[in-house]
Coordinates of C-alpha atoms in Angstrom, one line a residue:
Y790 CA 0.1 10.5 1.6
V791 CA 3.4 9.8 1.0
S792 CA 5.8 7.0 2.7
P793 CA 9.2 5.7 1.7
F794 CA 11.0 2.7 2.5
A795 CA 13.6 0.2 1.5
A796 CA 13.2 -3.3 0.8
P797 CA 15.0 -6.3 -0.5
L798 CA 14.4 -7.4 -4.1
N799 CA 16.5 -10.1 -5.7
G800 CA 18.9 -9.6 -3.3
V801 CA 19.7 -6.1 -3.4
V802 CA 18.2 -3.5 -1.0
M803 CA 16.1 -1.2 -3.5
D804 CA 14.2 2.1 -2.3
F805 CA 10.4 2.5 -2.7
V806 CA 7.9 5.3 -2.0
V807 CA 4.4 4.7 -1.5
V808 CA 2.0 7.2 -2.9
A809 CA -1.7 7.0 -1.4
N810 CA -4.6 8.7 -2.8
Y811 CA -7.4 10.1 -1.0
F812 CA -9.7 11.7 -3.5
E813 CA -10.7 12.0 -7.2
G814 CA -13.5 14.2 -8.2
D815 CA -14.8 17.7 -7.9
D816 CA -15.1 18.7 -4.2
N817 CA -18.7 20.2 -4.8
D818 CA -19.7 16.5 -6.1
Q819 CA -18.2 13.9 -3.3
V820 CA -20.0 10.8 -3.8
P821 CA -18.5 7.6 -2.3
Q822 CA -16.6 6.2 -5.3
H823 CA -14.9 9.2 -5.8
Y824 CA -12.7 7.8 -2.4
E825 CA -12.5 4.1 -4.1
Q826 CA -8.8 5.3 -5.8
D827 CA -5.6 2.7 -7.0
S828 CA -2.4 4.4 -4.8
Y829 CA 1.1 3.4 -5.9
I830 CA 4.6 2.0 -4.9
Y831 CA 7.1 3.2 -6.7
Q832 CA 10.5 1.9 -7.1
V833 CA 13.2 4.9 -6.8
N834 CA 16.7 5.2 -8.6
Y835 CA 17.8 8.1 -7.0
T836 CA 21.4 8.1 -8.4
T837 CA 19.5 8.5 -12.2
G838 CA 16.3 10.4 -10.5
T839 CA 14.0 8.1 -12.3
F840 CA 11.0 5.8 -10.4
A841 CA 8.3 3.5 -11.8
I842 CA 5.5 1.8 -10.9
H843 CA 6.2 -1.3 -9.0
Q844 CA 2.8 -2.0 -7.6
S845 CA -0.8 -0.4 -7.5
L846 CA -2.8 -0.6 -4.3
R847 CA -6.8 -0.2 -4.0
T848 CA -7.6 2.0 -1.3
S849 CA -10.8 3.8 0.3
G850 CA -10.1 7.4 1.4
V851 CA -6.6 6.8 2.3
S852 CA -5.9 8.9 5.5
S853 CA -2.5 7.5 6.2
V854 CA 0.5 4.5 5.2
R855 CA 2.8 3.1 8.0
V856 CA 6.0 1.2 6.7
F857 CA 7.9 -0.8 9.5
T858 CA 9.6 -3.7 10.6
H859 CA 8.9 -6.6 12.7
V860 CA 11.3 -9.4 14.1
T861 CA 9.2 -12.6 14.4
P862 CA 11.0 -15.2 17.2
S863 CA 10.7 -17.9 15.0
L864 CA 12.1 -16.4 12.4
G865 CA 15.0 -14.7 13.4
Y866 CA 14.7 -11.4 11.0
P867 CA 12.7 -8.5 10.4
S868 CA 9.9 -8.3 7.9
I869 CA 8.7 -5.0 6.5
Y870 CA 5.1 -4.3 6.5
M871 CA 2.6 -1.5 5.7
A872 CA -0.8 -0.6 7.5
V873 CA -3.2 1.5 5.2
A874 CA -5.8 3.3 6.9
N875 CA -8.7 3.8 4.8
Q876 CA -10.9 6.6 5.8
R877 CA -13.9 6.2 3.6
G878 CA -15.6 5.0 0.7
F879 CA -18.9 3.3 -0.6
A880 CA -19.9 2.1 2.6
G881 CA -19.1 5.9 4.1
L882 CA -17.2 6.2 7.0
D883 CA -16.9 2.3 7.7
A884 CA -14.3 1.0 5.5
T885 CA -11.4 -1.5 5.7
S886 CA -8.2 -1.3 6.8
R887 CA -5.5 -3.1 5.3
L888 CA -2.6 -4.8 6.7
Y889 CA 0.5 -5.4 4.2
K890 CA 3.6 -8.1 4.0
W891 CA 7.0 -7.4 2.0
S892 CA 7.3 -10.6 0.3
D893 CA 10.6 -11.1 -1.6
G894 CA 9.1 -13.2 -4.2
A895 CA 6.2 -16.2 -4.8
V896 CA 4.6 -14.4 -7.0
A897 CA 4.0 -17.1 -9.9
A898 CA 2.9 -19.6 -7.2
Q899 CA -0.4 -17.2 -6.9
N900 CA -1.2 -18.0 -10.3
V901 CA -1.6 -13.8 -10.6
S902 CA -0.4 -12.2 -13.9
E903 CA -1.4 -8.3 -13.0
D904 CA -2.3 -6.3 -10.1
C905 CA -5.9 -4.4 -9.1
A906 CA -5.1 -1.4 -12.0
G907 CA -3.3 -3.9 -14.8
Y908 CA 0.3 -3.8 -13.7
P909 CA 2.0 -6.8 -14.3
V910 CA 2.6 -8.7 -11.3
R911 CA 6.7 -8.5 -10.4
P912 CA 8.3 -10.4 -7.5
G913 CA 9.6 -8.3 -4.3
R914 CA 5.6 -6.6 -3.8
M915 CA 2.9 -5.5 -0.4
E916 CA 1.0 -8.8 -0.2
H917 CA -2.3 -8.4 1.6
V918 CA -2.3 -10.2 5.3
Y919 CA -5.3 -8.8 6.9
D920 CA -8.0 -6.6 6.7
I921 CA -8.7 -4.4 9.6
P922 CA -12.9 -3.2 10.0
T923 CA -12.4 0.4 10.8
T924 CA -14.9 4.1 10.8
A925 CA -13.8 7.1 9.7
C926 CA -10.0 5.8 10.5
E927 CA -7.2 8.7 10.5
D928 CA -4.1 6.4 11.3
L929 CA -2.7 3.2 12.2
F930 CA 0.1 2.5 14.7
F931 CA 2.3 -0.3 15.7
F932 CA 3.7 -0.9 19.0

């Protein structure tokens, strides 16, 4: 699953694309751990036609990714969110789907130096904010 979005990074709006991985392995030997995969957010430069891994996220048989904005009245400006529908994993069809929020910085305060796949943590990233228990989830919507 692929989902593009634009987000601020160091005061400049940059382009990103989420590439969510569902399964890795042999279709004839489907075991739960084959659904536990790293998915990636790439920073895209459309001018040069290049892209680079910006962040990795652990997913479980992801079936959809939705990037959306929501204006919090107390803040008065939109925040960028990403809903990841995880369909299956180690617990079969019971998987935890996740909600993330774009953070423009403040990574150093968390004392984290790398993400789940060992890539360096950079300012401007999707931060996990909420777990959603789901069973065979195919999609998540914001309304």
